[in-house]
mmCIF file of C-alpha atoms in Angstrom:
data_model
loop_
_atom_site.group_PDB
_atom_site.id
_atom_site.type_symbol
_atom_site.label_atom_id
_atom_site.label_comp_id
_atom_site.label_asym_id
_atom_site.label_seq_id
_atom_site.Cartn_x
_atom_site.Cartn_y
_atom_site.Cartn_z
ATOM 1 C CA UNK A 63 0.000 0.000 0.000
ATOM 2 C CA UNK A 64 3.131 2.263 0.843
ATOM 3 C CA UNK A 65 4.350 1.943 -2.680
ATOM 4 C CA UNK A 66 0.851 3.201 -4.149
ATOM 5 C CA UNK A 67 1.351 3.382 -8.133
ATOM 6 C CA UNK A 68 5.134 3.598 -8.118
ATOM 7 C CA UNK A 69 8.509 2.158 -7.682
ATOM 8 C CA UNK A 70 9.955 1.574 -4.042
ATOM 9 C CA UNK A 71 13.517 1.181 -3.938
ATOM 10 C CA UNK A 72 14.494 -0.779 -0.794
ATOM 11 C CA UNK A 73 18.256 -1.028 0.587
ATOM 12 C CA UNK A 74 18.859 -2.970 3.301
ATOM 13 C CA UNK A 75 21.914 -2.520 6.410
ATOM 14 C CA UNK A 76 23.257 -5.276 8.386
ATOM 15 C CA UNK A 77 23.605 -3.158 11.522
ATOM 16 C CA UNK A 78 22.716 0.351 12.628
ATOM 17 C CA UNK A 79 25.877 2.571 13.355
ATOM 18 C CA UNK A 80 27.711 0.409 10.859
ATOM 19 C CA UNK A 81 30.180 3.032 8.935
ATOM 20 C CA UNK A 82 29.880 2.004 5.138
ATOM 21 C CA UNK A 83 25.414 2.130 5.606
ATOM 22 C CA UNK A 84 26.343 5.570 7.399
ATOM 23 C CA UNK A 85 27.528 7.174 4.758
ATOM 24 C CA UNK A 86 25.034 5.034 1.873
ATOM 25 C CA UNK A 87 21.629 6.516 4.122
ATOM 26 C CA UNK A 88 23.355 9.787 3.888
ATOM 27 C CA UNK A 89 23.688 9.456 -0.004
ATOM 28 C CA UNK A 90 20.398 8.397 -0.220
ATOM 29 C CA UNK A 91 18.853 11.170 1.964
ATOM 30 C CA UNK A 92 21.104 13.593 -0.475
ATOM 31 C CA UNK A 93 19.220 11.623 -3.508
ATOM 32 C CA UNK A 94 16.017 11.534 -2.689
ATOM 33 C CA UNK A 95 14.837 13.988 -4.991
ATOM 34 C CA UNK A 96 15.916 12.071 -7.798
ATOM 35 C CA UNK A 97 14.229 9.249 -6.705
ATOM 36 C CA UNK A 98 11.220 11.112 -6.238
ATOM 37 C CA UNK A 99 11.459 12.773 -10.115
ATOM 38 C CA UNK A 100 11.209 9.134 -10.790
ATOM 39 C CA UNK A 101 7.933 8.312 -9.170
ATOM 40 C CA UNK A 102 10.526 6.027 -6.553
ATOM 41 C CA UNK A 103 10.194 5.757 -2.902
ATOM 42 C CA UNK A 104 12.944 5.556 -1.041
ATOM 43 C CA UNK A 105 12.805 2.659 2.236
ATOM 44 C CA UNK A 106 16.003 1.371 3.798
ATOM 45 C CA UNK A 107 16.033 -1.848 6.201
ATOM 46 C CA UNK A 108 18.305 -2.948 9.081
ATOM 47 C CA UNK A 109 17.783 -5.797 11.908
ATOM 48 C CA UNK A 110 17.691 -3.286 14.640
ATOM 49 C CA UNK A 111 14.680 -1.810 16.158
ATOM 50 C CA UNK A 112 13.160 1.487 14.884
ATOM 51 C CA UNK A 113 14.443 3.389 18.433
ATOM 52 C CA UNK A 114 17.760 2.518 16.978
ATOM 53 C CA UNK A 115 17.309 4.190 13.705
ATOM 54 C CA UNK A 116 16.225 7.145 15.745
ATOM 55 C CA UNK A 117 19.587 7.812 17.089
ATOM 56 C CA UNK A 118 21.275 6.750 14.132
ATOM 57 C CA UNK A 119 19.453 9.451 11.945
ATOM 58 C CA UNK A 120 21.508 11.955 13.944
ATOM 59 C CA UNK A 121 25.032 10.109 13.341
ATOM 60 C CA UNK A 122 23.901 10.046 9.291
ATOM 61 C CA UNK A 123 23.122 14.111 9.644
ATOM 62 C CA UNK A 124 26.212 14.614 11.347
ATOM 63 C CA UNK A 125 28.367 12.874 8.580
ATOM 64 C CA UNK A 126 26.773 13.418 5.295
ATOM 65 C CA UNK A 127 25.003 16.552 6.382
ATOM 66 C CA UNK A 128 21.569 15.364 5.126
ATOM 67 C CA UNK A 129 18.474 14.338 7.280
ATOM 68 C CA UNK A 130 17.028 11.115 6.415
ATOM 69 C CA UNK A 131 13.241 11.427 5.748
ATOM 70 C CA UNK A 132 12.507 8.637 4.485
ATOM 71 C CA UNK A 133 11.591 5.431 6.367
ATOM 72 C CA UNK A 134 13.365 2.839 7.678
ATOM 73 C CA UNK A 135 12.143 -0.864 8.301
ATOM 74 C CA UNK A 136 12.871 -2.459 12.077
ATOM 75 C CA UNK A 137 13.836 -6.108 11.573
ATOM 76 C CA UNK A 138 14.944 -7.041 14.956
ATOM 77 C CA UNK A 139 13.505 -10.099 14.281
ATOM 78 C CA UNK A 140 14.529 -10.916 11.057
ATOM 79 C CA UNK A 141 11.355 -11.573 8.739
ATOM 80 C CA UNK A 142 12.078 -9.328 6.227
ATOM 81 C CA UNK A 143 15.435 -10.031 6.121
ATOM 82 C CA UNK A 144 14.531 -13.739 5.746
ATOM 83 C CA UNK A 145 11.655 -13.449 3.240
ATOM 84 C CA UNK A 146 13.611 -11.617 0.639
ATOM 85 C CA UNK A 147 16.435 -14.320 0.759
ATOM 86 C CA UNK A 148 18.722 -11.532 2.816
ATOM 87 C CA UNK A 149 19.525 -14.522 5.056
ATOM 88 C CA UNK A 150 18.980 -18.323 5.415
ATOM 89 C CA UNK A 151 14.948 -19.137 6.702
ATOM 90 C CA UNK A 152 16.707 -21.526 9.007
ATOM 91 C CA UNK A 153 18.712 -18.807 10.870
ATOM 92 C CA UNK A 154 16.833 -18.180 14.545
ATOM 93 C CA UNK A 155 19.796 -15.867 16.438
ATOM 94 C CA UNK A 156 18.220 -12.491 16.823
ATOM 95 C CA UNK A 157 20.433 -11.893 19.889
ATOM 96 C CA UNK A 158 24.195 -11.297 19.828
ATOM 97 C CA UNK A 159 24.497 -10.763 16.469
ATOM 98 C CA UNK A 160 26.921 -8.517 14.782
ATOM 99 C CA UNK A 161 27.047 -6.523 11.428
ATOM 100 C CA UNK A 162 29.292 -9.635 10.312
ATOM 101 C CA UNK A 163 26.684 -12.485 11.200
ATOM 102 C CA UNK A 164 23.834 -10.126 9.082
ATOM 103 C CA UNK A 165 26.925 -9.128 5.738
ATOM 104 C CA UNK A 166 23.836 -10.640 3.291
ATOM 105 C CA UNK A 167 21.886 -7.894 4.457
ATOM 106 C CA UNK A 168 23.236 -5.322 2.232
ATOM 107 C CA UNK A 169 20.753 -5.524 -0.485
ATOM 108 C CA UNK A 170 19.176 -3.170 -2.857
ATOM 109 C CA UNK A 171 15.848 -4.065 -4.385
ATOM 110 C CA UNK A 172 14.019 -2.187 -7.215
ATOM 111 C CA UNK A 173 10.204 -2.717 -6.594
ATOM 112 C CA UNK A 174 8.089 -1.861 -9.858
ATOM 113 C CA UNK A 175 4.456 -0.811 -9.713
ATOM 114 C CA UNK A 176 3.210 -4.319 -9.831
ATOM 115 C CA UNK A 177 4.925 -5.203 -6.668
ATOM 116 C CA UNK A 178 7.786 -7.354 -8.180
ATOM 117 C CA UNK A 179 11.057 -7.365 -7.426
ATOM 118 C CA UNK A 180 12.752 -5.644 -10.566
ATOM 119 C CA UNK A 181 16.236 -5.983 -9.962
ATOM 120 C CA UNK A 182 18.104 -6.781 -6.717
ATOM 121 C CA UNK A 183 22.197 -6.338 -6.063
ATOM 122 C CA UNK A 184 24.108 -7.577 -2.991
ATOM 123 C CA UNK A 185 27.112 -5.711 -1.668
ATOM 124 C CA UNK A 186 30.226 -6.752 0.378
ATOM 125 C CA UNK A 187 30.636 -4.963 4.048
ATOM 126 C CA UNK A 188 33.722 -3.102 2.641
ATOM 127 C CA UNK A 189 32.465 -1.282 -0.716
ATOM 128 C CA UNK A 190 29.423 1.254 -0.256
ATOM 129 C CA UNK A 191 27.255 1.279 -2.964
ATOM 130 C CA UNK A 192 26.628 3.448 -5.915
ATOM 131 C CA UNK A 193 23.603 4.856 -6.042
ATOM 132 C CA UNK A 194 24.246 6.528 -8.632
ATOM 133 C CA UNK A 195 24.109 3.263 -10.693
ATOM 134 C CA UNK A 196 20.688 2.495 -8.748
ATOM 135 C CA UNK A 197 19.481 5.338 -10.348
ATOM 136 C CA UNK A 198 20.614 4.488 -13.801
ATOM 137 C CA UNK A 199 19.131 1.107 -13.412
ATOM 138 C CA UNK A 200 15.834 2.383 -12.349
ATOM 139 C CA UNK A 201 15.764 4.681 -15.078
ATOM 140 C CA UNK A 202 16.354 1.651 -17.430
ATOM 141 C CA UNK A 203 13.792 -0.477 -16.229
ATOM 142 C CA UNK A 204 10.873 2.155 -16.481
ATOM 143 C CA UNK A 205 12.048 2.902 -19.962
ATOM 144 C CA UNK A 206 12.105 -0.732 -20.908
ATOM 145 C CA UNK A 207 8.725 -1.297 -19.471
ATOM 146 C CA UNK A 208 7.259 1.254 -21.526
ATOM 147 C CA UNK A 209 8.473 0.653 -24.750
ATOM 148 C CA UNK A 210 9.543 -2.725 -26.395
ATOM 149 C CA UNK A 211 13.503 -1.683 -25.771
ATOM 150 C CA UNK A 212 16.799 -2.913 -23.716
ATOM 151 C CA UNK A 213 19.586 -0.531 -23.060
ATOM 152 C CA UNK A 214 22.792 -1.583 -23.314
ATOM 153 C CA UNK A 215 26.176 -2.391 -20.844
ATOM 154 C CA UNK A 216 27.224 1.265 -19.873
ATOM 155 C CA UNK A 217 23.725 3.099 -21.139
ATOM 156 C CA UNK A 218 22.442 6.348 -19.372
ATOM 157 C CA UNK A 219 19.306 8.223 -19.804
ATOM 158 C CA UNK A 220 19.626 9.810 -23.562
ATOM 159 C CA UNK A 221 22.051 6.936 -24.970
ATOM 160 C CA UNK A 222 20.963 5.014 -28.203
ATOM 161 C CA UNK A 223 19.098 1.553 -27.011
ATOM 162 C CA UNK A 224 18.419 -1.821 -28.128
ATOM 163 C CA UNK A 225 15.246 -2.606 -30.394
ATOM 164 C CA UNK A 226 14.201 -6.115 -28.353
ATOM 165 C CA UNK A 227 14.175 -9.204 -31.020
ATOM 166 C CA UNK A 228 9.849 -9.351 -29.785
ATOM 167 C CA UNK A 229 9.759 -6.602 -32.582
ATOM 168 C CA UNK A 230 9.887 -6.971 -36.274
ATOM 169 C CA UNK A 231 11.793 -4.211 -38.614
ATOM 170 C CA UNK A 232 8.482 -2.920 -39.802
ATOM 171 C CA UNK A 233 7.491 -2.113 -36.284
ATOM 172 C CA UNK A 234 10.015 -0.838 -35.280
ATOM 173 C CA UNK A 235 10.551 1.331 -38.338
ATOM 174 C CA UNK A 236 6.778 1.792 -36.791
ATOM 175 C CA UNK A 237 7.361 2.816 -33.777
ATOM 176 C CA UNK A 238 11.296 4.538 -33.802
ATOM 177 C CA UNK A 239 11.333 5.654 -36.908
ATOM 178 C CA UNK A 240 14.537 4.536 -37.863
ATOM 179 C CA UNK A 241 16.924 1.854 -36.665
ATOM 180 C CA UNK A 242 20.655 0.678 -37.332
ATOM 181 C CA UNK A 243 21.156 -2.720 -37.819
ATOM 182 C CA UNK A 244 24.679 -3.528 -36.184
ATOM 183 C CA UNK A 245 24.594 -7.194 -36.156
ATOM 184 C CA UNK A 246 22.027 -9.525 -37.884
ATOM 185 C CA UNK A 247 20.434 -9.928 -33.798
ATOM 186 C CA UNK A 248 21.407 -6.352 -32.643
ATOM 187 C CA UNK A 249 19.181 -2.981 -33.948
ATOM 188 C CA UNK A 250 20.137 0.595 -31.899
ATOM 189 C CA UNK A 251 18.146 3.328 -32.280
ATOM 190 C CA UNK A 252 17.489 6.515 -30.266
ATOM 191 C CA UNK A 253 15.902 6.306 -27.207
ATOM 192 C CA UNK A 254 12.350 7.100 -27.292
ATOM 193 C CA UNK A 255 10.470 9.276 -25.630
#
């Protein structure tokens, strides 16, 4: 119901007061706008309780200089961390456990409309993530699922894109316009829209 019409984006922490997912909820607080151009909501995730998060919130401010707004999931108890395959079903330790017992947790999901999972990527503990590249993705998988196309390895919003093999030359003469043929499987044309 949170979600509504739209895209949720959902990135998920092993730990609160974790350094990396200090600085990545700061990035994210900093991006939200973006995400919101995009008709994305923004939710992040960790196993600790939302009173945790709380305090937290002021660490992230401190660091990045951005407040996060947006809101973050309490997992103490590990369903949600379980149900999207974040960590084994079988694992029962909610106590005592440290950012290293919960390093699958540091998941992003894209969420489309339909409430599918549209792409999901798992980072180490040691490398932050790019959000930048969350946003590129996002903005390739609303184009795609508007018009019969595939963007390439490397693409960003504006680049050429691949005609899918689903359409024929005529329609995509149809639809595009115009299309280059570079290999007998592989037709580019401009973006559309």
């Amino acid at each position: 119901e949170w979600v509504g019409d739209g895209y949720a984006v959902l990135f998920s922490h092993p730990k609160d007061f974790t350094p990396v997912c200090t600085t990545e909820l700061g990035m994210m607080a900093g991006m939200a706008e973006e995400f919101g151009k995009r008709n994305a909501k923004i939710i992040g995730i960790s196993v600790d309780p939302v009173e945790d998060h709380q305090k937290w919130k002021s660490d992230i401010k401190s660091y990045t200089g951005n407040d996060v707004s947006y809101p973050m999931i309490g997992d103490p108890e590990m369903k949600v961390a379980k149900l999207y395959d974040m960590l084994p079903a079988s694992e029962d330790r909610v106590d005592g456990r440290t950012a290293a017992d919960n390093a699958t947790v540091r998941t992003v999901f894209i969420i489309g409309p339909d409430k599918k999972v549209k792409m999901s990527m798992t980072y180490p503990m040691t490398t932050g993530r790019n959000f930048d590249e969350i946003l590129r993705a996002l903005d390739s998988i609303q184009l795609t699922a508007k018009h019969k196309v595939a963007t390439p390895a490397g693409w960003t919003a504006g680049g050429d894109v691949i005609v899918t093999p689903a359409v024929s030359d005529d329609e995509a003469r149809e639809k595009f316009g115009a299309f280059e043929q570079k290999l007998p499987y592989l037709r580019t044309t401009r973006q559309p829209g």
